[in-house]
CSV table of C-alpha atoms in Angstrom, one decimal:
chain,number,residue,atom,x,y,z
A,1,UNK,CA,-5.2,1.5,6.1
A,2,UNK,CA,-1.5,0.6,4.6
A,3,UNK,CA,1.8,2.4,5.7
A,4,UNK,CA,4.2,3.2,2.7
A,5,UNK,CA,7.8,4.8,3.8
A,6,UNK,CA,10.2,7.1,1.3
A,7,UNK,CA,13.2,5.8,1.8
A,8,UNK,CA,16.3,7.3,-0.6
A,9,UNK,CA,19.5,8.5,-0.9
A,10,UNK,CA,20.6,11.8,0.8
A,11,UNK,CA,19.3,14.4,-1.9
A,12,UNK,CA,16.8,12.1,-3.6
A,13,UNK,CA,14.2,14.7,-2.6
A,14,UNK,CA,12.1,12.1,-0.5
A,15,UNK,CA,11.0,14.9,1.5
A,16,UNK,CA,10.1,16.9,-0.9
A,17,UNK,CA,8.1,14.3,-2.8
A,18,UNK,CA,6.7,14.0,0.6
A,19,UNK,CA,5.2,17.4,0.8
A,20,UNK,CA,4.0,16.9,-2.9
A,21,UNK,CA,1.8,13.4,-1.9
A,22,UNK,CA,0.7,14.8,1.3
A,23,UNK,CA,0.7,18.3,0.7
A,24,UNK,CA,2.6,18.6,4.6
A,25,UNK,CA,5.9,20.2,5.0
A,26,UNK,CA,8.6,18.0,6.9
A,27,UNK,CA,8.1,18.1,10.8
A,28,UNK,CA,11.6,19.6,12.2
A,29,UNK,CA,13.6,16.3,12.8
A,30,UNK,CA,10.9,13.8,13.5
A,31,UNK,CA,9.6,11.2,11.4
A,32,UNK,CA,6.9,13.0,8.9
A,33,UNK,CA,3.2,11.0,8.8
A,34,UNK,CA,0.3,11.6,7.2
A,35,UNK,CA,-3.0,10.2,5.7
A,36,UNK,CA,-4.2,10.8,2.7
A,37,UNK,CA,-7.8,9.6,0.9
A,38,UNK,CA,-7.1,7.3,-1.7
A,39,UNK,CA,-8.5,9.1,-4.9
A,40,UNK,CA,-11.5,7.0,-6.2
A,41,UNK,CA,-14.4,8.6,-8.5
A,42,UNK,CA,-16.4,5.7,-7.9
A,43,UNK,CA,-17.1,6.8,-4.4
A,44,UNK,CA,-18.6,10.2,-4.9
A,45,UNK,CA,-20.7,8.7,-8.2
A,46,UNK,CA,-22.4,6.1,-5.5
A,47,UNK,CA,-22.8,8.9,-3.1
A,48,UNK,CA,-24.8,10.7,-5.3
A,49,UNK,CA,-27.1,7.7,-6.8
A,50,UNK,CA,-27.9,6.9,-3.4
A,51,UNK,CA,-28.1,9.8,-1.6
A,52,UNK,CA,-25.8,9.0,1.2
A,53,UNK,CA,-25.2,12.0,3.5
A,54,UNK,CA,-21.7,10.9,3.9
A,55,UNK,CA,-18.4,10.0,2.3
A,56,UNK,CA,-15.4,8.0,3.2
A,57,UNK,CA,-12.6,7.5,1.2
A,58,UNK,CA,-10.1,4.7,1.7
A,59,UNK,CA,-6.9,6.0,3.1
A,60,UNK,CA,-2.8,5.6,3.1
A,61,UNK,CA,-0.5,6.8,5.8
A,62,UNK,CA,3.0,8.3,4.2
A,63,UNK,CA,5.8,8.3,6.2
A,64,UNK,CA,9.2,10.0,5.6
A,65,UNK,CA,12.0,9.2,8.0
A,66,UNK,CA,14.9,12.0,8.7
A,67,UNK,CA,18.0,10.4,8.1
A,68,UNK,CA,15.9,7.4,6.2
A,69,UNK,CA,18.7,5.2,5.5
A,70,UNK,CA,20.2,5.7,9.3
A,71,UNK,CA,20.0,2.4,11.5
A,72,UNK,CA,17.4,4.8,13.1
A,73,UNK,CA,15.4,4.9,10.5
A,74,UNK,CA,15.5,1.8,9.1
A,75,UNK,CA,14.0,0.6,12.1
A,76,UNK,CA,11.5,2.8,11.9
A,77,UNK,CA,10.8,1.7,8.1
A,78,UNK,CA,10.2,-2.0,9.4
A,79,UNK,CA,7.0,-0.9,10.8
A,80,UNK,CA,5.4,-0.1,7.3
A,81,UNK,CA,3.9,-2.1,4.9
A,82,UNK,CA,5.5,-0.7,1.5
A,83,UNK,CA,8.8,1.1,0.5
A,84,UNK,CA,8.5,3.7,-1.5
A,85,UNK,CA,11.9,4.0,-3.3
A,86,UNK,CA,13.0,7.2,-4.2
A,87,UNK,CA,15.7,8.1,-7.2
A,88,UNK,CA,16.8,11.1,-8.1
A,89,UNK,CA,16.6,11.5,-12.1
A,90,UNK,CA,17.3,16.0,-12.2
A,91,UNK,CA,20.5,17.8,-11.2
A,92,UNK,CA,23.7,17.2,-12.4
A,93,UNK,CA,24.8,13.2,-13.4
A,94,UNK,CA,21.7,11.5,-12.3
A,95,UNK,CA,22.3,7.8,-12.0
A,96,UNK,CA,18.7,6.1,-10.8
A,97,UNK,CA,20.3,2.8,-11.2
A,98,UNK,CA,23.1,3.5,-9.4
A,99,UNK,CA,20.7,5.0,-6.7
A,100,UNK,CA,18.6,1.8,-6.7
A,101,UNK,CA,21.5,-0.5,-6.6
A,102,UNK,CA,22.9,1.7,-3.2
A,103,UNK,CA,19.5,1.7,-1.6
A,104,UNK,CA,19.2,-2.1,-2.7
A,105,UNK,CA,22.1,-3.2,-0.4
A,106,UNK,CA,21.4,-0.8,2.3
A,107,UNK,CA,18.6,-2.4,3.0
A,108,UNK,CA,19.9,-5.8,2.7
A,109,UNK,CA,22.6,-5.2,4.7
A,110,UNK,CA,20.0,-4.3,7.3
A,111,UNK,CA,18.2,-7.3,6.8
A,112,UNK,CA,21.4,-9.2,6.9
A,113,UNK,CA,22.5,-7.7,10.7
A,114,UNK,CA,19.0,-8.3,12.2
A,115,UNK,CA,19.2,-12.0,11.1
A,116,UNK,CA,22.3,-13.0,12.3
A,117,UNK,CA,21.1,-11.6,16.0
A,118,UNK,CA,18.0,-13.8,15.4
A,119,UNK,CA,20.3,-16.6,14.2
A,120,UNK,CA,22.6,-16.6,16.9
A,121,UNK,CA,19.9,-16.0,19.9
A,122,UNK,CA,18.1,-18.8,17.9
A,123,UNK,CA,21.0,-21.3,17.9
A,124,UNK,CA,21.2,-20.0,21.8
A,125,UNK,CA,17.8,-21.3,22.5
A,126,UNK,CA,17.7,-24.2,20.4
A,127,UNK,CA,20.8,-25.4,23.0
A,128,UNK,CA,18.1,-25.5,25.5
A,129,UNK,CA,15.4,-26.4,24.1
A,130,UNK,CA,13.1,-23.2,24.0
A,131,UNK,CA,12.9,-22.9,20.2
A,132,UNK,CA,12.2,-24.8,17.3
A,133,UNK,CA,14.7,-26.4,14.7
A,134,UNK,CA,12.2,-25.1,12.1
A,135,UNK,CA,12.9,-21.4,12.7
A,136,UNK,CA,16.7,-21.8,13.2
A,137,UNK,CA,16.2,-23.4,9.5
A,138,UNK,CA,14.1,-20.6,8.1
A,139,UNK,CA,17.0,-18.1,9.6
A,140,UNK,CA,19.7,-20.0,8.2
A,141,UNK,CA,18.2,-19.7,4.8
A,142,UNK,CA,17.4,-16.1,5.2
A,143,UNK,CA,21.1,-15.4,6.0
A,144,UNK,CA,22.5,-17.4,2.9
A,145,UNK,CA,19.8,-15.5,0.8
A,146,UNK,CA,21.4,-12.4,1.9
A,147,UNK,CA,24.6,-13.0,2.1
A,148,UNK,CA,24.2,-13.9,-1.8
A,149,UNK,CA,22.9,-10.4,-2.1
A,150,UNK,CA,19.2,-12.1,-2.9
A,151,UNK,CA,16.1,-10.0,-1.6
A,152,UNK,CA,14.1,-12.1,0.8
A,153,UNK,CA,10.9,-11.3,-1.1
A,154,UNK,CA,13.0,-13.1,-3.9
A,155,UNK,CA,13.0,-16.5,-1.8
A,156,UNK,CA,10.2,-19.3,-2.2
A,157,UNK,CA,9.0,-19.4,1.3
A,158,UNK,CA,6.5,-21.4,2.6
A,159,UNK,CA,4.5,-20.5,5.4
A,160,UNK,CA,6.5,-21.7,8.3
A,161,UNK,CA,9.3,-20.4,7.0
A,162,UNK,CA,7.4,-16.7,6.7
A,163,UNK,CA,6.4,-16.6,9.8
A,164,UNK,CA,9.4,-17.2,11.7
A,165,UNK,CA,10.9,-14.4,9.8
A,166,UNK,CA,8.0,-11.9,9.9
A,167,UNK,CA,8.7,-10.8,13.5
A,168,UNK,CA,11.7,-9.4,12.0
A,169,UNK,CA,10.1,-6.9,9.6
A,170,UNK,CA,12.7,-8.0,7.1
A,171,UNK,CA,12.5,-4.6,4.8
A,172,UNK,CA,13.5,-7.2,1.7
A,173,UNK,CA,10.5,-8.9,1.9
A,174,UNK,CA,8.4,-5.9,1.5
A,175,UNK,CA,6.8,-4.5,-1.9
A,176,UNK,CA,8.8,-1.8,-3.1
A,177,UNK,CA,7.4,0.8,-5.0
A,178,UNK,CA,10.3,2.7,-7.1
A,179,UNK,CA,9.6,5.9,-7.9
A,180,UNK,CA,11.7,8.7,-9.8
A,181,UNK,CA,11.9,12.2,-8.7
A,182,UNK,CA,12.1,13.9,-11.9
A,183,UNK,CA,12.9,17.9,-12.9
A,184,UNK,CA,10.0,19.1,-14.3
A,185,UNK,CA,9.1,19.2,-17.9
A,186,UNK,CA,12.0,16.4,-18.1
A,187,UNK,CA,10.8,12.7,-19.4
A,188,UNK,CA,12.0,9.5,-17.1
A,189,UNK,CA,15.3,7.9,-18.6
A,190,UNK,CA,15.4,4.5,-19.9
A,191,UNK,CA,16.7,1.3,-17.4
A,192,UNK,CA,14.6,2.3,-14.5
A,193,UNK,CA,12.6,-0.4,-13.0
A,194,UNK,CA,9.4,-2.2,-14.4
A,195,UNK,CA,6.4,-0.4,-12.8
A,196,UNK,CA,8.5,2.6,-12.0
A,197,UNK,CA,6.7,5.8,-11.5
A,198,UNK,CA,7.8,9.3,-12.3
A,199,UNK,CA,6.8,12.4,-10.6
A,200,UNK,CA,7.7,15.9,-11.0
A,201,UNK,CA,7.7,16.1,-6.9
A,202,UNK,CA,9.4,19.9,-7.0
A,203,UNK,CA,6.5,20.9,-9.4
A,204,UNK,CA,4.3,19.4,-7.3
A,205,UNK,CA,4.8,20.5,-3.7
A,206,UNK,CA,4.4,23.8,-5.2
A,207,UNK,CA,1.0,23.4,-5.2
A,208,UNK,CA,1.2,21.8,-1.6
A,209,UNK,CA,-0.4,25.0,0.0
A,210,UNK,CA,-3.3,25.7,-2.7
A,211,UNK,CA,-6.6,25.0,-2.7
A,212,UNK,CA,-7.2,21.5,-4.4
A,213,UNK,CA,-8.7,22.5,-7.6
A,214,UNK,CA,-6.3,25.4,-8.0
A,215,UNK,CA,-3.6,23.2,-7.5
A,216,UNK,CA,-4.8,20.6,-10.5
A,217,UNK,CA,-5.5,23.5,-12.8
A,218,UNK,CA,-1.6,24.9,-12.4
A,219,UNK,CA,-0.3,21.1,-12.5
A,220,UNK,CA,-2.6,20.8,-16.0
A,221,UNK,CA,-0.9,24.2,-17.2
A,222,UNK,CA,2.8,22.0,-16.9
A,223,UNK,CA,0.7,19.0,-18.6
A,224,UNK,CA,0.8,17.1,-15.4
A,225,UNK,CA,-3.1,15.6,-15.7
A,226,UNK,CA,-2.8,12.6,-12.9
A,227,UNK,CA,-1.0,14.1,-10.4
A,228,UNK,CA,1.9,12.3,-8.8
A,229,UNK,CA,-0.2,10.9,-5.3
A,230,UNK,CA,-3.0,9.1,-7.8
A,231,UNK,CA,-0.3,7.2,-9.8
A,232,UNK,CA,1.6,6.5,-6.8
A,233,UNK,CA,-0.8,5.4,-4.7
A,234,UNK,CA,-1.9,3.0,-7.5
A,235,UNK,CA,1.2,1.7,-8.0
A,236,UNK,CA,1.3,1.2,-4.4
A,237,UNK,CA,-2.0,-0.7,-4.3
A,238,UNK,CA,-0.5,-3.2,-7.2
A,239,UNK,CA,2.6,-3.5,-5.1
A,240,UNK,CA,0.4,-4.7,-2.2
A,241,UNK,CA,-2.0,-6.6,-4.2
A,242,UNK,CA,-4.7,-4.9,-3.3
A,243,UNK,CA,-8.3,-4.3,-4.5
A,244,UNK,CA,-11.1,-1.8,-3.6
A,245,UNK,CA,-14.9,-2.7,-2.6
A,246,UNK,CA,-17.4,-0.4,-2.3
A,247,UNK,CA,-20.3,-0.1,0.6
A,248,UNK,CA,-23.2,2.4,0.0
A,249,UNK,CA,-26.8,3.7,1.4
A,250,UNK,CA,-28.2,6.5,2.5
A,251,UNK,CA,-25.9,6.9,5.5
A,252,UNK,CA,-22.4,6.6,3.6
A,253,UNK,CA,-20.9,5.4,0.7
A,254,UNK,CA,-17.5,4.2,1.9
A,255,UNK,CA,-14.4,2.5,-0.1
A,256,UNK,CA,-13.0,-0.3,1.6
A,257,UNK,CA,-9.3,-1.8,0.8
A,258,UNK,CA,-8.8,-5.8,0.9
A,259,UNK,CA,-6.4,-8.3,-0.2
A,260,UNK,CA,-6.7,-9.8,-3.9
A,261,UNK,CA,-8.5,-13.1,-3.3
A,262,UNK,CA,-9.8,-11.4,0.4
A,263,UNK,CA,-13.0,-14.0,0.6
A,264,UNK,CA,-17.1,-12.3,1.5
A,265,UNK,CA,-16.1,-13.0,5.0
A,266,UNK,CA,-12.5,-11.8,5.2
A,267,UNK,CA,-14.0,-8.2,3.8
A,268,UNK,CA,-16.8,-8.4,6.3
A,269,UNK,CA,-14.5,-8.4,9.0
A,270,UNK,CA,-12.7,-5.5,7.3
A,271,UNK,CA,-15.7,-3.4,8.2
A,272,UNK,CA,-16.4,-4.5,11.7
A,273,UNK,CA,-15.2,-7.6,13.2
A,274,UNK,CA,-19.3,-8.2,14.3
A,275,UNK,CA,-20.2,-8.8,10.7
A,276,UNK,CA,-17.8,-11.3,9.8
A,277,UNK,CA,-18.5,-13.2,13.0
A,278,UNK,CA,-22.2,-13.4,12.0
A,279,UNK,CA,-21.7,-13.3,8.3
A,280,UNK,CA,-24.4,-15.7,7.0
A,281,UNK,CA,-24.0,-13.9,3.0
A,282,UNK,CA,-23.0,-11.3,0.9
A,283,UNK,CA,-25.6,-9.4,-1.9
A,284,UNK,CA,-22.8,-8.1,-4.6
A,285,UNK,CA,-23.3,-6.0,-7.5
A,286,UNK,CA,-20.7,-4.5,-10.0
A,287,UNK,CA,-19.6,-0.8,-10.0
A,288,UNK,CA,-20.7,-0.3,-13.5
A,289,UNK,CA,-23.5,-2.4,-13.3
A,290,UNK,CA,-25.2,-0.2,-10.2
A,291,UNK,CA,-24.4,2.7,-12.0
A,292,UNK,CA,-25.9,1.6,-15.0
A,293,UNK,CA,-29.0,0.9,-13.5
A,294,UNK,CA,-29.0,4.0,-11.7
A,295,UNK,CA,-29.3,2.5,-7.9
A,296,UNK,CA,-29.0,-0.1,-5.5
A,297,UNK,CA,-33.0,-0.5,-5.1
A,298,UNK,CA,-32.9,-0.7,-9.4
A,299,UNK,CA,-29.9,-3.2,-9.5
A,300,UNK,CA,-31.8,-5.4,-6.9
A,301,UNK,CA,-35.4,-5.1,-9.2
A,302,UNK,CA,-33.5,-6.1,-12.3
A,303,UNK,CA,-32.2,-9.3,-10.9
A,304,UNK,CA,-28.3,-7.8,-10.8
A,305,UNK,CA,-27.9,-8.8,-7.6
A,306,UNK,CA,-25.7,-11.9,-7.0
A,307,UNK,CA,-26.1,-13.6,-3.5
A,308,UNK,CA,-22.6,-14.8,-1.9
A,309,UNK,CA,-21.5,-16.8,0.6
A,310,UNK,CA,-18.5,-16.8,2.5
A,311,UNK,CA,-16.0,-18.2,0.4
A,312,UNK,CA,-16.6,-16.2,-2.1
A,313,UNK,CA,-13.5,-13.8,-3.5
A,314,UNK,CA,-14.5,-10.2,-3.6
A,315,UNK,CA,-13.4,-8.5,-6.9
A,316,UNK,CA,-12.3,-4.7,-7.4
A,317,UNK,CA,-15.5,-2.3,-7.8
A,318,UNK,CA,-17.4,-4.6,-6.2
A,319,UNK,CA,-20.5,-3.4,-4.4
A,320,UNK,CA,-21.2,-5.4,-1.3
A,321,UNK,CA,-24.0,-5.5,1.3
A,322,UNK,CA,-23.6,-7.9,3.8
A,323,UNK,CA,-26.1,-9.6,6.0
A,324,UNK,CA,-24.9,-11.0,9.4
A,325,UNK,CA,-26.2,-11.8,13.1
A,326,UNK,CA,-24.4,-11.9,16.0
């Protein structure tokens, strides 16, 4: 399960967007969490072909910070995997640009304060001896990056160099998801950021107390027909590089969430640790190609099952059984 945080300007409405994704109200001062199912059709379409007396959708934890862009609560937004950006684009003079450029050097001013107490305890232990030349070098770079007003994730870093600065959570080296909190009825102005999303998040948390399918049907009366958590959880997975496999059977049908180019063995460990210790292969069939023969048992008696070993790299909609022993 992935963390994404809100994080905006004071009156961006990341609160209330949060209520629309989550359908929660705020939580009187404290940091507001919840987890949501990722919406996937596929899930409920395998439950049904093979019978499975249970389903599990994938899920994503939202969090909204009070005070998001506090030292507080950028702190507290290091702990996420994703930022969710917020601008506002309703009220009087929106400027989303102006918004992104603020919350732009917000955080790298963070960034740039945490580095230089990692640089100078750094250059501290280097003087005797207790860390490595390497990570003073990866800090150093980070700090010029900065300093230039250059976003970390920006940087060509090798590995080394990453992992001396992950322990700091830099909040520039995240993906960023920017998203504009629009009035409703209103289309999103031009100049916003590639991959920005738009949601009508007032319209929306309307419909934060209703039943689901009532809620839909009133968000279709305002011509809203994906509503605001599928396209932003999407946008959230392409952020992250993420892809979905499937697992089904008569017990559950469950959607899994992996890396792009996650190997057979990496997703087997995504399910239980036990079955990517043992893994000895993978049986894989497409989404579409299950479906179209109408079952796992039919897929596997019409030769559509593909045998995989460990190295190989799971695709989205994949459907995977995996064989192990421990």
């Amino acid at each position: 399960m992935k963390d994404i945080g809100l994080v905006g300007l004071p009156q961006s409405g990341k609160s209330t967007l949060f209520t629309a994704l989550t359908k929660l109200g705020a939580a009187g001062g404290r940091s507001s969490q919840a987890v949501v199912p990722v919406p996937d059709p596929r899930v409920a379409v395998l439950a049904e072909l093979e019978r499975s007396r249970k389903i599990v959708q994938a899920q994503v934890r939202f969090v909204d910070v009070p005070g998001g862009l506090s030292a507080q609560g950028l702190g507290e937004m290091r702990e996420v995997d994703a930022l969710c950006l917020v601008m506002r684009t309703f009220g009087p003079d929106p400027d989303p640009a102006r918004d992104l450029a603020a919350v732009r050097d917000e955080l790298i001013l963070a960034d740039l304060a945490v580095v230089d107490s990692a640089l100078e305890n750094a250059r501290r232990k280097l003087k005797g001896g207790r860390s490595s030349s390497s990570d003073l070098a990866a800090l150093e770079r980070a700090h010029d990056a900065l300093s230039d007003e250059i976003l970390l994730r920006d940087v060509t870093l090798d590995e080394d160099e990453r992992r001396a600065l992950r322990s700091l959570a830099p909040l520039t080296m995240k993906p960023w998801i920017p998203v504009a909190n629009a009035e409703e009825g209103a289309p999103l102005p031009e100049g916003l950021p590639a991959g920005a999303v738009g949601v009508w998040a007032c319209l929306e948390s309307e419909t934060a107390g209703m039943p689901e399918d009532e809620g839909r049907a009133l968000l279709k009366e305002f011509g809203v027909v994906e509503p605001g958590l599928d396209r932003v959880i999407a946008a959230g997975y392409r952020a992250l590089d993420l892809v979905t496999f499937l697992t089904t059977g008569e017990d559950e049908t469950r959607a899994w969430e992996v890396r792009r180019g996650a190997t057979a063995q990496e997703a087997a460990g995504v399910i239980h640790t036990d079955l990517s210790r043992g893994f000895i292969r993978a049986e894989v069939v497409g989404f579409g190609d299950l479906v179209q023969a109408g079952g796992w048992n039919q897929a596997k008696s019409r030769g559509l099952l593909r045998v995989e070993g460990r190295e190989y790299h799971v695709r989205e909609g994949d459907v995977m059984q995996v064989r192990f022993n421990v």
